[in-house]
């Protein structure tokens, strides 16, 4: 890590950066802390013991309630214990769903609902009033506090090309715009270096995403991509890349409306330049580039809260390499558990359970059948991408890497990014199921022993069990447990340390049964220039089960 620190400290030949200003930057948000809720003296209050006792009790209750406010990273054990005690007093012992884990999750959900309604941030992040969101108040997005729209639709109408701004937005005098050519390995490496040293990291600065050149090639060059949507900012004096934002084309279906949009991602500004307020102008410039191509809607995600999320999903983690994850403090050994027992409980088989029932790697000839299954399956979710054959081929096959398929399910190909498998009925040769996952490692910044966290992320999947008439949810759940369970086995054999998934699609019903644990990370989904009512993500909403509002996996 010494070499990485040296890189991050190298001069960028620009005026010295000031302290960060987060009012408009959307890639970073500084936690805000609430004033203490308890212990406030009332003017003229008496000093009797009864009054003091009452005041003390009120102060204690207020402090406990404060635990549900943004700014608290976890629900305090004291609050959980008090809720458990109250439940036992009223309902007795042994009532299902009243154990410590379920109570803690219920309290967390109270916080999540406030995020969805735009009332609160996440763990204290992004909690700003509308006045602090000066940039987003000027954009065609639903504003905080707005109720559900009477009907879905655009906020601002599309414009003919000649009415779109033709000139780039102005930058500070020391910087210039640059369209990034990802066909050039040198420019791809520049994006890789910028993201690796300056992009998303966890709250404790222990892990940071490490986007490989192969990943960027796969994620940013789908069929029909536009080079002009890969927007960079360089220092004029030395041409160093110091900021980046990307867009790729996507077709979306939202509550029956189908429209073309851009998928905006990888907004990144060099840490030393965040006082230059480059993030808002990056967003405006990539928006202008999309408008020039006739695209006026967009989808994007963020871990922070800005006006206004259409849904919020929670990350879940299935630990695989227990010893390593404990060593790097990604997880810990629970009370009443030993490391050996924890390792044994999370151990996975070496051969997928469906290996003898038609499970194999996806190939080119499977694309038409997989596309048909994907299309029908994804119609079950309120918002989902619509893929052409070429797009599906790119997403599921172009990142398989080079070299032969791993023998006996062990190992991985060189430069492999995505893993794609189908289940083919041996008699009919019909594709009945498929699943995919991708690799996105993270740099480990505070471990003397390890430097890379190998993380797999659940991507798209489908099963025809969900499309059969009179199918019960129990049958769908059982089949998904089988195919996603095999995804875990393949990931383990490919030497991944952890397998991550979000509470979207059908994931909510199977994650805990597959020994996924709830993480503390939340991901907010946003639509630009499109109004729609909130979608079911981490919580069920409007009669839609949790997760089934969101069918878009953002890379």
Coordinates of C-alpha atoms in Angstrom, one line a residue:
X1 CA 0.0 0.0 0.0
X2 CA 3.0 2.3 0.3
X3 CA 3.1 2.7 -3.5
X4 CA -0.6 3.6 -3.6
X5 CA -0.1 6.2 -0.9
X6 CA 2.7 7.7 -2.9
X7 CA 0.4 7.9 -5.9
X8 CA -2.3 9.6 -4.0
X9 CA 0.1 12.2 -2.6
X10 CA 1.6 13.1 -6.0
X11 CA 1.2 16.7 -7.1
X12 CA -1.6 17.6 -9.6
X13 CA -0.2 21.0 -10.6
X14 CA -3.3 22.9 -9.7
X15 CA -4.0 25.6 -7.2
X16 CA -3.9 24.2 -3.7
X17 CA -7.1 22.6 -2.7
X18 CA -9.2 24.1 0.0
X19 CA -11.2 22.3 2.6
X20 CA -14.0 20.2 1.1
X21 CA -17.3 21.8 0.4
X22 CA -20.1 19.2 0.2
X23 CA -23.1 21.3 -0.6
X24 CA -23.2 20.3 -4.2
X25 CA -20.8 17.4 -4.5
X26 CA -22.8 14.2 -4.8
X27 CA -20.0 11.7 -4.6
X28 CA -19.2 12.7 -1.0
X29 CA -21.4 13.8 1.9
X30 CA -20.2 14.8 5.3
X31 CA -22.1 13.3 8.3
X32 CA -24.1 15.8 10.3
X33 CA -24.7 15.3 14.0
X34 CA -27.9 16.1 15.8
X35 CA -28.0 18.1 19.1
X36 CA -28.5 15.9 22.1
X37 CA -32.2 15.4 22.7
X38 CA -32.2 14.9 26.4
X39 CA -31.0 16.8 29.5
X40 CA -32.4 20.2 28.5
X41 CA -33.3 22.3 31.5
X42 CA -36.7 24.1 31.5
X43 CA -36.5 27.8 32.7
X44 CA -38.0 28.2 36.2
X45 CA -38.2 24.5 36.9
X46 CA -38.3 23.5 40.6
X47 CA -35.7 21.3 42.3
X48 CA -37.8 18.7 44.1
X49 CA -36.6 15.1 44.1
X50 CA -39.8 14.1 42.2
X51 CA -39.1 16.7 39.5
X52 CA -35.5 15.6 39.2
X53 CA -36.5 12.0 39.0
X54 CA -39.1 12.7 36.3
X55 CA -36.6 14.9 34.4
X56 CA -33.9 12.2 34.6
X57 CA -36.3 9.6 33.3
X58 CA -37.4 11.8 30.4
X59 CA -33.8 12.5 29.6
X60 CA -33.0 8.8 29.5
X61 CA -35.9 8.1 27.2
X62 CA -35.0 10.9 24.9
X63 CA -31.5 9.6 24.6
X64 CA -32.8 6.2 23.7
X65 CA -35.1 7.6 21.1
X66 CA -32.1 9.6 19.7
X67 CA -30.7 6.2 18.7
X68 CA -33.3 6.0 15.9
X69 CA -32.1 9.3 14.4
X70 CA -29.5 9.6 11.6
X71 CA -26.1 10.1 13.0
X72 CA -26.2 6.8 14.9
X73 CA -24.4 4.1 12.9
X74 CA -26.0 1.2 14.8
X75 CA -29.0 0.6 17.0
X76 CA -27.7 0.7 20.6
X77 CA -27.9 -2.6 22.6
X78 CA -29.7 -0.7 25.4
X79 CA -32.6 0.2 23.2
X80 CA -32.9 -3.4 21.8
X81 CA -32.9 -4.8 25.4
X82 CA -35.6 -2.4 26.5
X83 CA -37.8 -3.4 23.5
X84 CA -37.2 -7.1 24.2
X85 CA -38.1 -6.6 27.9
X86 CA -41.4 -4.8 27.0
X87 CA -42.4 -7.5 24.5
X88 CA -41.8 -10.3 27.0
X89 CA -43.9 -8.4 29.6
X90 CA -46.8 -8.1 27.3
X91 CA -46.6 -11.3 25.3
X92 CA -44.5 -13.8 27.2
X93 CA -41.4 -15.7 26.2
X94 CA -40.8 -17.6 23.0
X95 CA -43.0 -15.5 20.6
X96 CA -41.7 -16.0 17.0
X97 CA -39.9 -13.0 15.6
X98 CA -39.2 -11.4 19.0
X99 CA -35.5 -12.4 19.3
X100 CA -32.7 -9.9 19.4
X101 CA -31.9 -10.1 15.7
X102 CA -35.5 -9.5 14.6
X103 CA -36.0 -6.6 17.0
X104 CA -32.8 -4.9 15.8
X105 CA -33.9 -5.3 12.2
X106 CA -37.3 -3.8 12.9
X107 CA -35.7 -0.8 14.5
X108 CA -33.4 -0.4 11.5
X109 CA -36.5 -0.4 9.2
X110 CA -37.8 2.6 11.0
X111 CA -34.7 4.5 9.9
X112 CA -34.9 3.1 6.4
X113 CA -38.5 4.3 5.9
X114 CA -37.5 7.8 6.8
X115 CA -34.8 7.6 4.1
X116 CA -37.3 6.5 1.5
X117 CA -39.6 9.4 2.4
X118 CA -36.7 11.8 2.2
X119 CA -36.8 12.7 5.8
X120 CA -33.4 11.4 6.9
X121 CA -29.9 10.4 5.7
X122 CA -28.2 7.1 6.1
X123 CA -26.1 6.7 9.3
X124 CA -26.0 10.4 9.4
X125 CA -24.9 10.8 5.8
X126 CA -26.8 13.0 3.4
X127 CA -29.2 14.4 6.1
X128 CA -29.6 17.9 4.6
X129 CA -32.6 20.2 4.3
X130 CA -33.6 21.3 0.8
X131 CA -31.7 24.5 1.1
X132 CA -28.5 22.5 1.3
X133 CA -29.3 20.7 -1.9
X134 CA -28.8 23.8 -4.0
X135 CA -27.7 21.9 -7.1
X136 CA -30.5 19.3 -7.1
X137 CA -33.1 22.0 -6.5
X138 CA -32.3 23.2 -10.0
X139 CA -32.7 19.8 -11.6
X140 CA -35.8 17.9 -13.0
X141 CA -36.0 15.5 -10.1
X142 CA -38.7 15.0 -7.5
X143 CA -38.0 17.3 -4.5
X144 CA -37.9 16.2 -0.9
X145 CA -41.4 16.2 0.7
X146 CA -43.3 15.8 -2.6
X147 CA -46.0 13.3 -2.4
X148 CA -46.5 10.5 -5.0
X149 CA -47.3 11.8 -8.5
X150 CA -50.9 11.6 -9.8
X151 CA -49.4 9.7 -12.8
X152 CA -46.0 8.6 -14.0
X153 CA -44.2 10.7 -16.6
X154 CA -41.4 13.1 -17.4
X155 CA -40.9 16.3 -15.4
X156 CA -39.4 18.4 -18.3
X157 CA -40.3 17.7 -21.9
X158 CA -37.6 16.6 -24.4
X159 CA -36.1 19.2 -26.7
X160 CA -35.0 19.1 -30.3
X161 CA -31.2 18.9 -30.7
X162 CA -30.9 22.5 -31.9
X163 CA -32.4 23.7 -28.7
X164 CA -29.9 21.8 -26.5
X165 CA -26.9 23.7 -25.3
X166 CA -24.2 23.2 -27.9
X167 CA -21.1 24.4 -25.9
X168 CA -19.6 22.6 -22.9
X169 CA -20.2 24.0 -19.4
X170 CA -17.3 26.2 -18.2
X171 CA -14.7 24.8 -15.9
X172 CA -12.3 26.5 -13.5
X173 CA -9.4 28.1 -15.5
X174 CA -6.8 25.4 -14.7
X175 CA -9.0 22.5 -16.1
X176 CA -10.3 21.3 -19.4
X177 CA -12.8 18.7 -20.7
X178 CA -11.7 15.4 -22.1
X179 CA -13.7 12.6 -23.8
X180 CA -12.2 9.4 -22.6
X181 CA -11.4 6.8 -25.2
X182 CA -11.7 3.4 -23.5
X183 CA -10.3 1.8 -26.7
X184 CA -7.0 3.3 -25.7
X185 CA -5.3 1.2 -22.9
X186 CA -3.5 4.2 -21.6
X187 CA -6.7 6.2 -21.1
X188 CA -8.4 3.1 -19.6
X189 CA -5.5 2.9 -17.1
X190 CA -6.0 6.6 -16.2
X191 CA -9.6 5.9 -15.3
X192 CA -8.6 2.8 -13.4
X193 CA -6.0 4.8 -11.4
X194 CA -8.4 7.7 -10.6
X195 CA -11.1 5.3 -9.4
X196 CA -8.8 3.1 -7.4
X197 CA -7.4 6.0 -5.4
X198 CA -10.4 8.3 -5.1
X199 CA -13.7 6.4 -5.6
X200 CA -16.1 4.9 -3.1
X201 CA -14.8 3.6 0.2
X202 CA -16.5 2.5 3.4
X203 CA -17.1 4.8 6.4
X204 CA -14.0 3.6 8.1
X205 CA -11.7 4.0 5.1
X206 CA -10.8 0.3 5.3
X207 CA -11.9 -0.8 1.8
X208 CA -12.1 0.9 -1.6
X209 CA -13.5 -0.5 -4.9
X210 CA -10.8 -1.6 -7.3
X211 CA -12.1 -1.4 -10.8
X212 CA -9.9 -3.4 -13.2
X213 CA -9.4 -2.5 -16.9
X214 CA -11.4 -5.6 -17.8
X215 CA -14.3 -4.5 -15.6
X216 CA -14.3 -1.0 -17.1
X217 CA -14.3 -2.5 -20.6
X218 CA -17.3 -4.7 -19.7
X219 CA -19.3 -2.0 -17.8
X220 CA -18.7 1.0 -20.0
X221 CA -18.7 -0.3 -23.5
X222 CA -22.0 -2.1 -24.0
X223 CA -23.5 -2.2 -27.5
X224 CA -24.4 1.3 -28.7
X225 CA -22.2 3.1 -26.1
X226 CA -21.2 6.7 -26.8
X227 CA -17.6 7.8 -26.3
X228 CA -18.9 11.3 -25.6
X229 CA -20.7 10.0 -22.5
X230 CA -17.3 9.1 -20.9
X231 CA -16.6 12.5 -19.6
X232 CA -13.3 13.5 -18.0
X233 CA -11.7 16.6 -16.6
X234 CA -7.9 17.1 -17.0
X235 CA -5.4 19.6 -15.6
X236 CA -4.4 21.9 -18.5
X237 CA -0.8 22.0 -17.5
X238 CA 0.0 18.3 -17.4
X239 CA -3.1 16.6 -18.8
X240 CA -3.6 14.6 -15.6
X241 CA -7.1 13.1 -15.3
X242 CA -8.6 14.4 -12.1
X243 CA -12.4 13.8 -12.5
X244 CA -14.7 11.4 -14.4
X245 CA -18.3 10.5 -14.9
X246 CA -19.9 8.0 -17.3
X247 CA -23.1 7.2 -19.0
X248 CA -24.2 4.2 -21.0
X249 CA -27.5 3.6 -22.8
X250 CA -30.2 1.6 -21.2
X251 CA -33.9 0.9 -22.0
X252 CA -36.1 0.9 -18.8
X253 CA -39.5 -0.3 -18.1
X254 CA -41.1 1.5 -15.1
X255 CA -44.7 0.6 -14.2
X256 CA -45.5 -0.3 -17.8
X257 CA -43.8 2.8 -19.3
X258 CA -40.9 2.0 -21.5
X259 CA -38.3 4.7 -22.3
X260 CA -34.6 5.0 -23.3
X261 CA -32.4 6.5 -20.7
X262 CA -28.7 6.7 -19.6
X263 CA -27.2 4.8 -16.7
X264 CA -25.0 7.3 -15.0
X265 CA -22.1 5.9 -12.9
X266 CA -18.6 6.4 -11.6
X267 CA -18.8 10.0 -10.6
X268 CA -15.3 10.6 -9.2
X269 CA -13.3 13.7 -8.3
X270 CA -9.7 13.7 -7.1
X271 CA -9.7 14.1 -3.3
X272 CA -7.6 17.2 -3.5
X273 CA -10.0 19.0 -5.8
X274 CA -13.4 18.5 -4.1
X275 CA -13.5 22.1 -3.0
X276 CA -13.5 23.0 -6.7
X277 CA -17.2 22.0 -7.0
X278 CA -16.5 19.8 -10.1
X279 CA -19.2 17.2 -9.3
X280 CA -22.2 19.4 -10.2
X281 CA -20.6 20.6 -13.5
X282 CA -19.7 17.0 -14.4
X283 CA -23.3 16.0 -13.9
X284 CA -24.5 18.9 -16.0
X285 CA -22.0 18.1 -18.8
X286 CA -22.8 14.4 -19.1
X287 CA -26.5 15.4 -19.0
X288 CA -25.9 17.8 -21.9
X289 CA -24.1 15.1 -23.8
X290 CA -27.1 12.7 -23.3
X291 CA -29.5 15.5 -24.4
X292 CA -27.5 15.9 -27.7
X293 CA -28.2 12.2 -28.4
X294 CA -31.9 12.7 -27.7
X295 CA -31.9 11.0 -24.2
X296 CA -33.6 13.0 -21.5
X297 CA -34.1 10.4 -18.7
X298 CA -31.4 8.7 -16.5
X299 CA -31.0 6.2 -13.7
X300 CA -28.3 6.4 -11.0
X301 CA -27.6 5.2 -7.5
X302 CA -25.8 6.6 -4.5
X303 CA -25.0 5.7 -0.9
X304 CA -26.0 9.2 0.1
X305 CA -29.4 10.8 0.1
X306 CA -30.2 13.6 -2.4
X307 CA -33.6 14.6 -3.8
X308 CA -35.2 12.0 -4.0
X309 CA -34.8 8.2 -3.9
X310 CA -37.4 6.1 -5.7
X311 CA -36.2 3.1 -3.7
X312 CA -33.6 2.0 -1.1
X313 CA -32.0 -1.4 -1.0
X314 CA -29.8 -3.0 1.6
X315 CA -26.6 -4.9 1.0
X316 CA -26.4 -8.5 2.3
X317 CA -23.1 -10.5 2.6
X318 CA -22.5 -14.2 2.5
X319 CA -19.1 -14.8 4.0
X320 CA -16.9 -17.5 2.3
X321 CA -13.3 -17.1 3.5
X322 CA -14.1 -16.7 7.2
X323 CA -10.6 -16.5 8.5
X324 CA -9.6 -13.7 6.1
X325 CA -12.8 -11.7 6.6
X326 CA -12.3 -11.8 10.4
X327 CA -8.6 -10.9 10.1
X328 CA -9.4 -7.7 8.0
X329 CA -12.3 -6.9 10.3
X330 CA -14.9 -7.2 7.5
X331 CA -16.8 -9.4 10.0
X332 CA -16.3 -10.7 13.5
X333 CA -16.8 -13.9 15.5
X334 CA -20.2 -13.5 17.3
X335 CA -20.7 -14.2 21.0
X336 CA -21.1 -17.8 21.9
X337 CA -19.3 -18.8 18.7
X338 CA -15.7 -19.9 17.9
X339 CA -13.8 -19.2 14.7
X340 CA -13.6 -22.9 14.0
X341 CA -17.4 -23.4 14.4
X342 CA -18.1 -20.2 12.3
X343 CA -15.8 -21.6 9.6
X344 CA -17.6 -25.0 9.6
X345 CA -21.1 -23.4 9.5
X346 CA -20.2 -21.3 6.4
X347 CA -18.2 -24.1 4.6
X348 CA -19.6 -24.7 1.1
X349 CA -19.4 -27.9 -1.0
X350 CA -16.9 -28.1 -3.9
X351 CA -19.3 -29.4 -6.5
X352 CA -22.6 -27.6 -7.4
X353 CA -25.7 -29.5 -6.5
X354 CA -27.2 -29.1 -10.0
X355 CA -24.1 -30.3 -11.7
X356 CA -25.7 -33.6 -12.5
X357 CA -29.0 -32.0 -13.5
X358 CA -27.9 -29.9 -16.5
X359 CA -25.9 -27.1 -14.9
X360 CA -23.2 -25.8 -17.2
X361 CA -21.5 -22.6 -18.3
X362 CA -23.6 -20.3 -20.6
X363 CA -22.5 -20.3 -24.3
X364 CA -23.3 -18.2 -27.4
X365 CA -25.9 -20.7 -28.5
X366 CA -27.9 -20.2 -25.3
X367 CA -28.5 -16.5 -25.9
X368 CA -31.9 -16.7 -27.6
X369 CA -33.4 -19.0 -24.9
X370 CA -31.8 -17.0 -22.1
X371 CA -33.1 -13.7 -23.5
X372 CA -36.7 -15.1 -23.7
X373 CA -36.5 -16.4 -20.1
X374 CA -34.9 -13.1 -18.9
X375 CA -37.6 -11.0 -20.5
X376 CA -40.5 -12.9 -19.1
X377 CA -39.0 -13.2 -15.7
X378 CA -38.1 -9.5 -15.3
X379 CA -41.6 -8.5 -16.2
X380 CA -42.5 -9.5 -12.6
X381 CA -40.7 -6.5 -11.2
X382 CA -41.9 -2.9 -11.2
X383 CA -38.7 -1.5 -12.7
X384 CA -36.4 -3.5 -14.9
X385 CA -34.0 -3.1 -17.9
X386 CA -35.1 -4.3 -21.4
X387 CA -32.2 -5.9 -23.2
X388 CA -31.7 -6.8 -26.9
X389 CA -29.9 -10.0 -27.8
X390 CA -26.7 -8.1 -28.4
X391 CA -26.9 -6.3 -25.0
X392 CA -27.6 -9.6 -23.2
X393 CA -24.8 -11.3 -25.0
X394 CA -22.5 -8.5 -23.9
X395 CA -23.6 -8.5 -20.2
X396 CA -23.5 -12.2 -19.7
X397 CA -20.7 -13.4 -22.1
X398 CA -18.2 -10.7 -23.0
X399 CA -16.6 -10.7 -19.6
X400 CA -15.8 -14.4 -19.3
X401 CA -12.1 -13.8 -19.6
X402 CA -9.6 -15.8 -21.6
X403 CA -8.6 -19.5 -21.5
X404 CA -10.5 -22.7 -21.1
X405 CA -13.4 -23.2 -18.7
X406 CA -12.2 -24.1 -15.1
X407 CA -11.9 -27.9 -14.7
X408 CA -14.1 -29.6 -12.1
X409 CA -15.6 -26.2 -11.1
X410 CA -12.3 -25.0 -9.6
X411 CA -10.5 -21.7 -10.2
X412 CA -11.3 -19.0 -12.7
X413 CA -10.2 -17.7 -16.1
X414 CA -7.6 -15.1 -16.6
X415 CA -9.2 -11.6 -16.6
X416 CA -12.6 -13.0 -15.9
X417 CA -15.2 -10.4 -14.8
X418 CA -18.6 -12.2 -15.1
X419 CA -19.7 -15.8 -14.3
X420 CA -22.8 -17.0 -16.3
X421 CA -24.4 -20.4 -16.0
X422 CA -27.6 -22.1 -17.3
X423 CA -29.5 -25.2 -16.3
X424 CA -30.5 -27.2 -19.4
X425 CA -33.1 -29.9 -19.2
X426 CA -31.2 -33.1 -20.4
X427 CA -34.3 -34.5 -22.2
X428 CA -35.8 -31.4 -23.8
X429 CA -32.6 -29.2 -24.0
X430 CA -34.7 -26.3 -22.8
X431 CA -33.0 -23.7 -20.7
X432 CA -35.0 -23.7 -17.5
X433 CA -32.8 -21.5 -15.3
X434 CA -29.8 -19.2 -15.5
X435 CA -27.8 -17.1 -13.0
X436 CA -24.9 -14.7 -13.3
X437 CA -22.6 -12.9 -10.9
X438 CA -19.6 -10.6 -11.3
X439 CA -16.3 -9.8 -9.7
X440 CA -15.6 -6.4 -8.1
X441 CA -12.6 -6.6 -5.7
X442 CA -11.8 -4.0 -3.1
X443 CA -8.4 -2.7 -1.9
X444 CA -7.8 -3.5 1.7
X445 CA -6.2 -0.3 3.1
X446 CA -5.6 -1.3 6.8
X447 CA -4.3 -4.8 6.8
X448 CA -0.6 -5.8 7.0
X449 CA -1.5 -9.3 5.8
X450 CA -3.9 -8.8 2.9
X451 CA -4.2 -6.2 0.1
X452 CA -7.3 -7.4 -1.9
X453 CA -10.8 -8.4 -0.9
X454 CA -12.2 -10.7 -3.6
X455 CA -15.9 -9.9 -3.7
X456 CA -18.6 -11.5 -6.0
X457 CA -21.9 -9.7 -6.6
X458 CA -25.1 -11.3 -7.6
X459 CA -26.2 -10.1 -11.0
X460 CA -29.2 -11.3 -13.0
X461 CA -31.0 -14.7 -12.8
X462 CA -34.3 -16.3 -13.7
X463 CA -36.2 -19.6 -13.4
X464 CA -39.1 -20.8 -15.4
X465 CA -40.7 -22.1 -12.2
X466 CA -41.9 -18.5 -11.5
X467 CA -43.6 -18.5 -15.0
X468 CA -45.6 -21.6 -14.6
X469 CA -49.3 -21.4 -13.9
X470 CA -50.5 -21.8 -10.3
X471 CA -46.9 -21.6 -9.1
X472 CA -46.7 -21.1 -5.3
X473 CA -44.1 -18.8 -3.9
X474 CA -42.7 -21.8 -2.0
X475 CA -41.7 -23.6 -5.2
X476 CA -40.1 -20.4 -6.6
X477 CA -38.2 -19.9 -3.4
X478 CA -36.9 -23.5 -3.3
X479 CA -35.7 -23.3 -6.9
X480 CA -34.0 -20.0 -6.3
X481 CA -32.2 -21.4 -3.3
X482 CA -30.9 -24.2 -5.4
X483 CA -29.6 -22.0 -8.3
X484 CA -28.2 -19.2 -6.1
X485 CA -26.8 -21.8 -3.7
X486 CA -24.8 -23.2 -6.7
X487 CA -23.7 -19.7 -7.5
X488 CA -22.2 -19.5 -4.0
X489 CA -20.4 -22.9 -4.5
X490 CA -18.9 -21.8 -7.8
X491 CA -17.8 -18.4 -6.3
X492 CA -16.2 -20.3 -3.4
X493 CA -14.3 -22.6 -5.9
X494 CA -13.2 -19.4 -7.7
X495 CA -11.6 -18.2 -4.5
X496 CA -13.9 -15.4 -3.7
X497 CA -13.9 -14.2 -0.1
X498 CA -17.5 -12.9 0.1
X499 CA -20.6 -12.9 -2.0
X500 CA -22.8 -9.8 -1.9
X501 CA -26.4 -9.2 -2.9
X502 CA -29.0 -6.4 -2.6
X503 CA -32.6 -6.6 -1.4
X504 CA -34.0 -6.4 -4.9
X505 CA -35.8 -8.8 -7.3
X506 CA -36.6 -12.1 -5.5
X507 CA -33.5 -11.9 -3.2
X508 CA -35.3 -11.0 0.0
X509 CA -37.0 -14.4 0.3
X510 CA -33.8 -16.4 0.0
X511 CA -30.8 -14.5 1.4
X512 CA -31.1 -15.5 5.1
X513 CA -31.8 -19.1 4.2
X514 CA -28.5 -19.1 2.3
X515 CA -26.7 -17.7 5.3
X516 CA -26.4 -14.1 4.0
X517 CA -26.1 -11.6 6.8
X518 CA -27.5 -8.1 6.7
X519 CA -24.9 -5.4 6.0
X520 CA -24.9 -1.8 7.2
X521 CA -24.7 -0.4 3.6
X522 CA -27.8 1.0 1.8
X523 CA -28.0 1.9 -1.8
X524 CA -30.5 4.6 -3.0
X525 CA -32.0 4.4 -6.5
X526 CA -32.8 7.6 -8.4
X527 CA -34.6 8.5 -11.7
X528 CA -33.7 11.7 -13.5
X529 CA -36.5 13.6 -15.2
X530 CA -39.1 10.9 -14.4
X531 CA -41.8 10.8 -11.7
X532 CA -43.0 7.6 -10.3
X533 CA -44.2 6.5 -6.8
X534 CA -41.7 4.8 -4.5
X535 CA -40.7 1.2 -5.4
X536 CA -40.5 -1.7 -3.0
X537 CA -36.8 -2.3 -2.1
X538 CA -35.6 -3.1 1.4
X539 CA -39.3 -2.9 2.5
X540 CA -42.5 -4.0 0.9
X541 CA -44.6 -1.1 -0.4
X542 CA -48.1 -0.6 -1.7
X543 CA -48.9 -4.3 -1.8
X544 CA -45.6 -5.2 -3.6
X545 CA -43.3 -7.5 -1.6
X546 CA -39.9 -6.3 -0.5
X547 CA -37.4 -6.2 -3.4
X548 CA -39.8 -6.8 -6.2
X549 CA -40.1 -3.1 -7.0
X550 CA -36.4 -3.0 -8.3
X551 CA -35.1 -5.2 -11.0
X552 CA -32.1 -3.1 -12.0
X553 CA -28.6 -4.1 -10.9
X554 CA -26.2 -1.2 -11.2
X555 CA -22.5 -2.1 -11.7

